[in-house]
Amino acid sequence: MSLSVAVAGASGYAGGEVLRLLAAHPDVTITTVTAHSNAGQPLIQVQPHLRSLAHLTLVETTPENLSGHDVVFVALPHGKSGELTEHLGDDTLVIDCGADHRLTDEADWAKYYGGEFYGAWTYGLPELPLRAGGRQRDNLLGAKRIAVPGCNVTAITLGLAPGIQSEVIRSDDLVAVLAVGTSGAGKSLKTHLLASEIHGSAAPYAVGGSHRHNPEIRQNLTAAGGEGVSVSFTPVLVPMSRGILATSTAVLQPGVSAADVRAAWQLTYAHEPFVHLLPEGEFPKTADVLGSNSTLIGLAVDEAADRVVVISAIDNLVKGTAGAAVQSMNLALGLPETTGLPMDGVAP
């Protein structure tokens, strides 16, 4: 029996990517797509790459239009998801691709986002290793409310969590610099995202710990076993439409060898379908994961600095958003976790 699905915010990049993945999912039927300013237009007019969904028309984003579905994906700006999803029935699986239900600490929400705090939902990062053992996927089984992680958060968390859980790195001196594609900023018109502004240039933003993903990264790495987690995270906008390349470093614990480091990451991800540790001396490129739900990780030890260097690559719209949403849906519904999700990227 096919599950009925609605996607709110279907005219944006995240909503469009959710639709692209769901269009190939054998267990769902997309019945409703909603938007704000684009309501009333054929979906194909604003998402021309989704040819198989040309029969759908965008309708207003209201609780009434979203009610009655088996699954609802919400891809709206922060502050908009919470006020909408509180009106949806408990029987519906609701998956929020936005920020409204990620943070457990109301003070963090007030500092980094502001506005009403809607409370945390089950966190949608299945591969996250937990302090007490197991993975976050165990908590997703049967869940009815799921919060999808931030894209930068996913790249850093998957890069560093194995070292923290296995206690081979310290968690109080973490540094991450990310090269981020422009689609991470959303589809709204912004001057600094114009081709003439971004082409041939790289520009840091949210410098000095002001990025809204900071508390979520600390939250995840604490859940993985970190004590006094401190992370300095700097994103850099680069001229590519998709992708995140995160270079994360951490101080090694005393007496830890390079072999201990590699063993920790290998053990953590040995059986993960979508997270792959590359052979020693190899490092990923964002092109390697374009269009895929995979995370590729390269690992090295900088002996002179006594630090581990982890380079992780994801597609910010797939593993960073829509892929995590569909993966979490599969787990919540008892479907095979990999259903409808591409492991392979697109090249060249």
Short mmCIF file of C-alpha atoms in Angstrom, two decimals:
data_model
loop_
_atom_site.label_atom_id
_atom_site.label_comp_id
_atom_site.label_asym_id
_atom_site.label_seq_id
_atom_site.Cartn_x
_atom_site.Cartn_y
_atom_site.Cartn_z
CA MET A 1 0.00 0.00 0.00
CA SER A 2 1.39 3.37 -1.03
CA LEU A 3 1.75 6.10 1.59
CA SER A 4 0.32 9.54 0.81
CA VAL A 5 2.86 12.35 1.14
CA ALA A 6 2.62 16.13 1.26
CA VAL A 7 5.58 18.49 0.92
CA ALA A 8 5.31 22.01 2.33
CA GLY A 9 7.72 24.52 0.83
CA ALA A 10 7.90 22.55 -2.40
CA SER A 11 9.07 25.51 -4.47
CA GLY A 12 12.42 25.87 -2.62
CA TYR A 13 15.67 23.98 -3.01
CA ALA A 14 15.16 21.68 -0.02
CA GLY A 15 11.53 20.97 -0.90
CA GLY A 16 12.47 20.32 -4.50
CA GLU A 17 15.14 17.86 -3.46
CA VAL A 18 12.72 16.02 -1.17
CA LEU A 19 10.39 15.69 -4.15
CA ARG A 20 13.17 14.46 -6.43
CA LEU A 21 14.02 11.65 -4.02
CA LEU A 22 10.41 10.76 -3.25
CA ALA A 23 9.55 10.59 -6.95
CA ALA A 24 11.71 7.44 -7.16
CA HIS A 25 10.57 5.97 -3.83
CA PRO A 26 8.52 2.79 -4.37
CA ASP A 27 6.41 3.11 -1.21
CA VAL A 28 5.03 6.65 -1.46
CA THR A 29 2.71 8.72 -3.60
CA ILE A 30 3.15 12.49 -3.61
CA THR A 31 -0.34 13.92 -3.47
CA THR A 32 0.07 17.51 -2.24
CA VAL A 33 2.72 20.19 -2.77
CA THR A 34 2.45 23.60 -1.14
CA ALA A 35 4.10 26.99 -1.42
CA HIS A 36 3.60 30.60 -0.38
CA SER A 37 4.09 33.15 -3.17
CA ASN A 38 4.09 30.43 -5.86
CA ALA A 39 0.77 28.90 -4.82
CA GLY A 40 -1.51 28.36 -7.80
CA GLN A 41 1.34 27.64 -10.22
CA PRO A 42 2.09 24.23 -11.72
CA LEU A 43 4.97 22.61 -9.81
CA ILE A 44 6.83 22.08 -13.08
CA GLN A 45 6.93 25.84 -13.60
CA VAL A 46 9.08 26.43 -10.50
CA GLN A 47 10.84 23.01 -10.42
CA PRO A 48 11.33 22.31 -14.15
CA HIS A 49 13.65 19.36 -13.48
CA LEU A 50 10.85 17.34 -11.83
CA ARG A 51 9.26 16.10 -15.06
CA SER A 52 7.61 13.07 -13.44
CA LEU A 53 5.63 15.39 -11.14
CA ALA A 54 4.29 17.69 -13.85
CA HIS A 55 0.71 16.78 -12.89
CA LEU A 56 0.98 18.55 -9.50
CA THR A 57 -0.06 22.14 -8.76
CA LEU A 58 1.21 24.14 -5.81
CA VAL A 59 -1.42 25.05 -3.22
CA GLU A 60 -1.34 27.32 -0.17
CA THR A 61 0.67 26.13 2.82
CA THR A 62 -2.07 25.63 5.39
CA PRO A 63 -2.80 22.95 8.02
CA GLU A 64 -5.96 22.08 6.11
CA ASN A 65 -4.05 21.30 2.91
CA LEU A 66 -1.47 19.23 4.79
CA SER A 67 -3.88 17.27 6.97
CA GLY A 68 -4.92 13.71 6.20
CA HIS A 69 -1.59 12.53 4.76
CA ASP A 70 0.48 9.64 6.04
CA VAL A 71 3.68 11.70 5.85
CA VAL A 72 4.27 15.45 5.72
CA PHE A 73 7.67 16.96 4.91
CA VAL A 74 8.09 20.60 5.91
CA ALA A 75 10.78 22.67 4.19
CA LEU A 76 10.13 26.17 5.48
CA PRO A 77 12.22 29.00 6.99
CA HIS A 78 12.83 28.83 10.74
CA GLY A 79 9.89 30.02 12.79
CA LYS A 80 7.42 28.95 10.11
CA SER A 81 7.52 25.19 10.61
CA GLY A 82 6.62 25.21 14.29
CA GLU A 83 3.53 27.36 13.93
CA LEU A 84 2.29 25.04 11.17
CA THR A 85 3.16 21.59 12.47
CA GLU A 86 1.49 22.03 15.85
CA HIS A 87 -1.84 21.82 13.99
CA LEU A 88 -1.12 18.46 12.35
CA GLY A 89 -2.53 15.24 13.80
CA ASP A 90 -0.52 12.84 15.94
CA ASP A 91 -1.13 10.00 13.49
CA THR A 92 0.78 11.79 10.73
CA LEU A 93 4.54 11.35 10.46
CA VAL A 94 5.88 14.91 10.26
CA ILE A 95 9.47 15.54 9.17
CA ASP A 96 10.81 19.07 9.56
CA CYS A 97 13.71 19.99 7.27
CA GLY A 98 14.01 23.36 9.03
CA ALA A 99 15.51 24.38 12.36
CA ASP A 100 12.41 24.72 14.55
CA HIS A 101 12.67 21.36 16.33
CA ARG A 102 16.40 20.58 16.35
CA LEU A 103 17.60 22.21 19.55
CA THR A 104 16.93 20.81 23.01
CA ASP A 105 18.03 23.95 24.87
CA GLU A 106 15.58 26.85 24.81
CA ALA A 107 18.37 29.29 25.71
CA ASP A 108 20.32 28.25 22.61
CA TRP A 109 17.20 28.80 20.50
CA ALA A 110 16.70 32.26 21.96
CA LYS A 111 20.36 33.23 21.38
CA TYR A 112 20.77 31.94 17.82
CA TYR A 113 17.25 32.12 16.37
CA GLY A 114 14.80 33.96 18.61
CA GLY A 115 11.02 33.81 18.60
CA GLU A 116 8.84 31.06 19.98
CA PHE A 117 10.56 27.84 21.05
CA TYR A 118 8.62 24.82 19.76
CA GLY A 119 10.62 22.07 21.49
CA ALA A 120 12.89 19.33 20.21
CA TRP A 121 11.75 16.39 18.10
CA THR A 122 13.48 13.07 17.47
CA TYR A 123 16.73 13.95 15.76
CA GLY A 124 17.15 12.70 12.20
CA LEU A 125 20.82 11.75 11.98
CA PRO A 126 20.72 7.93 12.05
CA GLU A 127 24.50 7.43 12.02
CA LEU A 128 25.23 9.57 15.10
CA PRO A 129 27.00 7.34 17.66
CA LEU A 130 25.65 7.86 21.16
CA ARG A 131 27.44 8.12 24.49
CA ALA A 132 25.53 5.18 25.98
CA GLY A 133 26.08 3.00 22.92
CA GLY A 134 24.03 2.41 19.81
CA ARG A 135 23.13 4.96 17.17
CA GLN A 136 20.51 7.63 16.79
CA ARG A 137 18.66 5.39 14.31
CA ASP A 138 17.40 3.37 17.28
CA ASN A 139 15.45 6.42 18.43
CA LEU A 140 13.94 6.96 14.98
CA LEU A 141 12.12 3.64 14.85
CA GLY A 142 8.41 4.40 15.06
CA ALA A 143 8.92 8.14 15.58
CA LYS A 144 6.10 10.48 14.55
CA ARG A 145 7.97 13.80 14.75
CA ILE A 146 11.46 14.11 13.25
CA ALA A 147 13.84 17.08 13.02
CA VAL A 148 16.33 16.90 10.15
CA PRO A 149 19.84 18.19 11.02
CA GLY A 150 21.43 21.28 9.55
CA CYS A 151 23.68 20.56 6.56
CA ASN A 152 26.88 22.02 8.04
CA VAL A 153 26.07 20.18 11.25
CA THR A 154 25.91 16.85 9.43
CA ALA A 155 29.31 17.33 7.79
CA ILE A 156 31.05 18.26 11.05
CA THR A 157 29.21 15.79 13.27
CA LEU A 158 29.87 12.77 11.07
CA GLY A 159 33.48 13.86 10.73
CA LEU A 160 34.25 14.21 14.45
CA ALA A 161 31.78 12.03 16.38
CA PRO A 162 33.74 8.75 16.03
CA GLY A 163 36.81 10.28 17.63
CA ILE A 164 34.82 11.71 20.49
CA GLN A 165 32.83 8.57 21.25
CA SER A 166 35.97 6.43 21.19
CA GLU A 167 37.87 9.01 23.29
CA VAL A 168 40.81 9.34 20.91
CA ILE A 169 40.35 13.11 20.54
CA ARG A 170 39.58 15.92 22.94
CA SER A 171 36.23 17.62 22.59
CA ASP A 172 37.21 20.99 24.08
CA ASP A 173 39.33 22.27 21.16
CA LEU A 174 37.54 21.55 17.89
CA VAL A 175 38.02 23.65 14.76
CA ALA A 176 36.12 23.30 11.48
CA VAL A 177 36.31 25.30 8.26
CA LEU A 178 33.73 24.49 5.59
CA ALA A 179 33.56 25.24 1.89
CA VAL A 180 29.82 25.56 1.25
CA GLY A 181 27.82 25.68 -1.98
CA THR A 182 25.40 28.54 -2.59
CA SER A 183 22.22 26.43 -2.48
CA GLY A 184 22.71 26.22 1.28
CA ALA A 185 21.56 29.84 1.45
CA GLY A 186 18.17 28.99 -0.06
CA LYS A 187 16.40 30.11 -3.20
CA SER A 188 15.49 33.67 -2.23
CA LEU A 189 17.14 36.44 -4.26
CA LYS A 190 20.23 37.75 -2.43
CA THR A 191 22.79 40.12 -3.90
CA HIS A 192 25.83 38.26 -2.58
CA LEU A 193 24.63 35.09 -4.34
CA LEU A 194 24.40 36.63 -7.80
CA ALA A 195 26.72 34.97 -10.33
CA SER A 196 28.68 38.19 -10.80
CA GLU A 197 29.30 38.38 -7.03
CA ILE A 198 30.17 34.75 -6.26
CA HIS A 199 31.92 33.66 -9.45
CA GLY A 200 35.67 33.43 -8.96
CA SER A 201 35.43 34.31 -5.27
CA ALA A 202 35.31 32.69 -1.85
CA ALA A 203 33.71 34.57 1.05
CA PRO A 204 33.55 33.66 4.74
CA TYR A 205 30.33 34.36 6.62
CA ALA A 206 28.98 34.01 10.17
CA VAL A 207 32.54 34.38 11.44
CA GLY A 208 33.30 34.27 15.16
CA GLY A 209 30.81 31.66 16.28
CA SER A 210 27.66 33.43 15.14
CA HIS A 211 26.38 30.74 12.76
CA ARG A 212 23.08 29.23 13.91
CA HIS A 213 24.40 25.69 13.50
CA ASN A 214 26.92 26.14 16.34
CA PRO A 215 24.68 24.99 19.22
CA GLU A 216 23.45 22.01 17.19
CA ILE A 217 27.00 20.84 16.57
CA ARG A 218 27.79 21.08 20.28
CA GLN A 219 24.54 19.27 21.09
CA ASN A 220 25.43 16.36 18.79
CA LEU A 221 29.01 15.96 19.92
CA THR A 222 27.89 16.05 23.54
CA ALA A 223 25.41 13.29 22.75
CA ALA A 224 28.32 11.32 21.25
CA GLY A 225 30.16 11.53 24.58
CA GLY A 226 31.92 14.87 24.49
CA GLU A 227 32.62 16.80 27.69
CA GLY A 228 32.83 20.60 27.61
CA VAL A 229 32.43 20.59 23.83
CA SER A 230 33.92 23.70 22.24
CA VAL A 231 33.95 24.18 18.48
CA SER A 232 35.11 27.08 16.32
CA PHE A 233 33.22 26.75 13.05
CA THR A 234 33.74 29.01 10.01
CA PRO A 235 31.74 28.48 6.80
CA VAL A 236 33.08 29.83 3.51
CA LEU A 237 30.81 30.40 0.54
CA VAL A 238 32.39 29.09 -2.67
CA PRO A 239 31.24 29.20 -6.31
CA MET A 240 29.50 25.84 -6.57
CA SER A 241 25.78 25.21 -6.41
CA ARG A 242 25.92 22.08 -4.22
CA GLY A 243 28.22 20.53 -1.72
CA ILE A 244 30.04 20.94 1.58
CA LEU A 245 33.69 20.10 2.17
CA ALA A 246 34.39 20.24 5.90
CA THR A 247 37.93 20.25 7.26
CA SER A 248 37.67 19.53 10.98
CA THR A 249 40.57 19.19 13.41
CA ALA A 250 40.90 18.12 17.03
CA VAL A 251 43.67 17.55 19.58
CA LEU A 252 44.64 13.93 20.10
CA GLN A 253 44.30 12.41 23.55
CA PRO A 254 47.66 11.53 25.17
CA GLY A 255 49.20 8.31 23.90
CA VAL A 256 46.85 7.92 20.93
CA SER A 257 48.52 6.69 17.73
CA ALA A 258 47.58 7.19 14.11
CA ALA A 259 46.52 3.53 14.03
CA ASP A 260 44.19 4.12 17.00
CA VAL A 261 42.62 7.05 15.17
CA ARG A 262 41.92 5.12 11.97
CA ALA A 263 40.59 2.16 13.94
CA ALA A 264 38.05 4.40 15.72
CA TRP A 265 36.57 5.73 12.48
CA GLN A 266 36.65 2.32 10.82
CA LEU A 267 34.81 0.71 13.71
CA THR A 268 32.16 3.43 13.80
CA TYR A 269 31.31 3.41 10.10
CA ALA A 270 32.14 -0.16 9.05
CA HIS A 271 28.49 -1.09 8.52
CA GLU A 272 26.98 2.28 7.61
CA PRO A 273 25.48 2.29 4.10
CA PHE A 274 25.90 6.03 3.58
CA VAL A 275 29.12 6.92 5.44
CA HIS A 276 32.40 5.72 3.98
CA LEU A 277 35.94 6.10 5.33
CA LEU A 278 38.39 6.38 2.45
CA PRO A 279 41.67 4.45 2.37
CA GLU A 280 44.66 5.99 4.08
CA GLY A 281 46.06 8.92 2.13
CA GLU A 282 42.84 9.52 0.16
CA PHE A 283 40.55 12.50 0.65
CA PRO A 284 37.12 13.30 -0.81
CA LYS A 285 35.95 15.98 -3.21
CA THR A 286 32.46 17.43 -3.23
CA ALA A 287 32.06 16.19 -6.82
CA ASP A 288 32.32 12.62 -5.51
CA VAL A 289 29.01 12.92 -3.64
CA LEU A 290 27.04 15.15 -6.01
CA GLY A 291 23.42 14.00 -6.02
CA SER A 292 24.06 11.18 -3.54
CA ASN A 293 23.13 10.46 0.06
CA SER A 294 26.69 9.40 0.82
CA THR A 295 29.23 10.99 3.14
CA LEU A 296 32.89 10.45 2.27
CA ILE A 297 35.54 10.92 4.93
CA GLY A 298 39.32 11.24 4.67
CA LEU A 299 41.48 11.01 7.76
CA ALA A 300 45.02 12.06 8.68
CA VAL A 301 47.11 12.75 11.78
CA ASP A 302 49.17 15.95 11.86
CA GLU A 303 51.93 14.75 14.16
CA ALA A 304 53.64 18.14 14.37
CA ALA A 305 50.45 19.74 15.68
CA ASP A 306 49.28 16.65 17.60
CA ARG A 307 45.91 16.91 15.89
CA VAL A 308 43.67 14.71 13.81
CA VAL A 309 42.46 16.18 10.51
CA VAL A 310 39.11 14.93 9.19
CA ILE A 311 37.84 15.94 5.77
CA SER A 312 34.18 15.11 5.08
CA ALA A 313 32.21 15.72 1.91
CA ILE A 314 28.44 15.74 1.50
CA ASP A 315 25.85 17.07 -0.91
CA ASN A 316 24.17 19.68 1.27
CA LEU A 317 20.78 19.15 -0.39
CA VAL A 318 20.83 15.35 -0.18
CA LYS A 319 22.67 13.94 2.85
CA GLY A 320 22.61 17.46 4.31
CA THR A 321 18.81 17.80 4.07
CA ALA A 322 16.43 15.81 1.86
CA GLY A 323 18.31 12.53 1.95
CA ALA A 324 18.45 12.60 5.74
CA ALA A 325 14.71 13.32 5.76
CA VAL A 326 13.86 10.34 3.54
CA GLN A 327 16.32 8.08 5.38
CA SER A 328 14.67 9.02 8.67
CA MET A 329 11.21 8.45 7.17
CA ASN A 330 12.24 4.95 6.13
CA LEU A 331 13.39 4.14 9.65
CA ALA A 332 10.31 5.61 11.29
CA LEU A 333 8.00 3.58 9.04
CA GLY A 334 9.92 0.32 9.33
CA LEU A 335 11.05 0.37 5.69
CA PRO A 336 14.57 -0.62 4.58
CA GLU A 337 16.71 2.38 5.49
CA THR A 338 18.25 2.78 2.04
CA THR A 339 14.97 2.72 0.06
CA GLY A 340 14.76 5.42 -2.59
CA LEU A 341 18.16 6.89 -1.72
CA PRO A 342 21.10 7.11 -4.15
CA MET A 343 24.46 5.95 -2.87
CA ASP A 344 26.18 6.84 -6.13
CA GLY A 345 26.97 10.37 -7.16
CA VAL A 346 26.78 12.03 -10.57
CA ALA A 347 29.93 12.61 -12.60
CA PRO A 348 31.48 14.53 -14.18
#
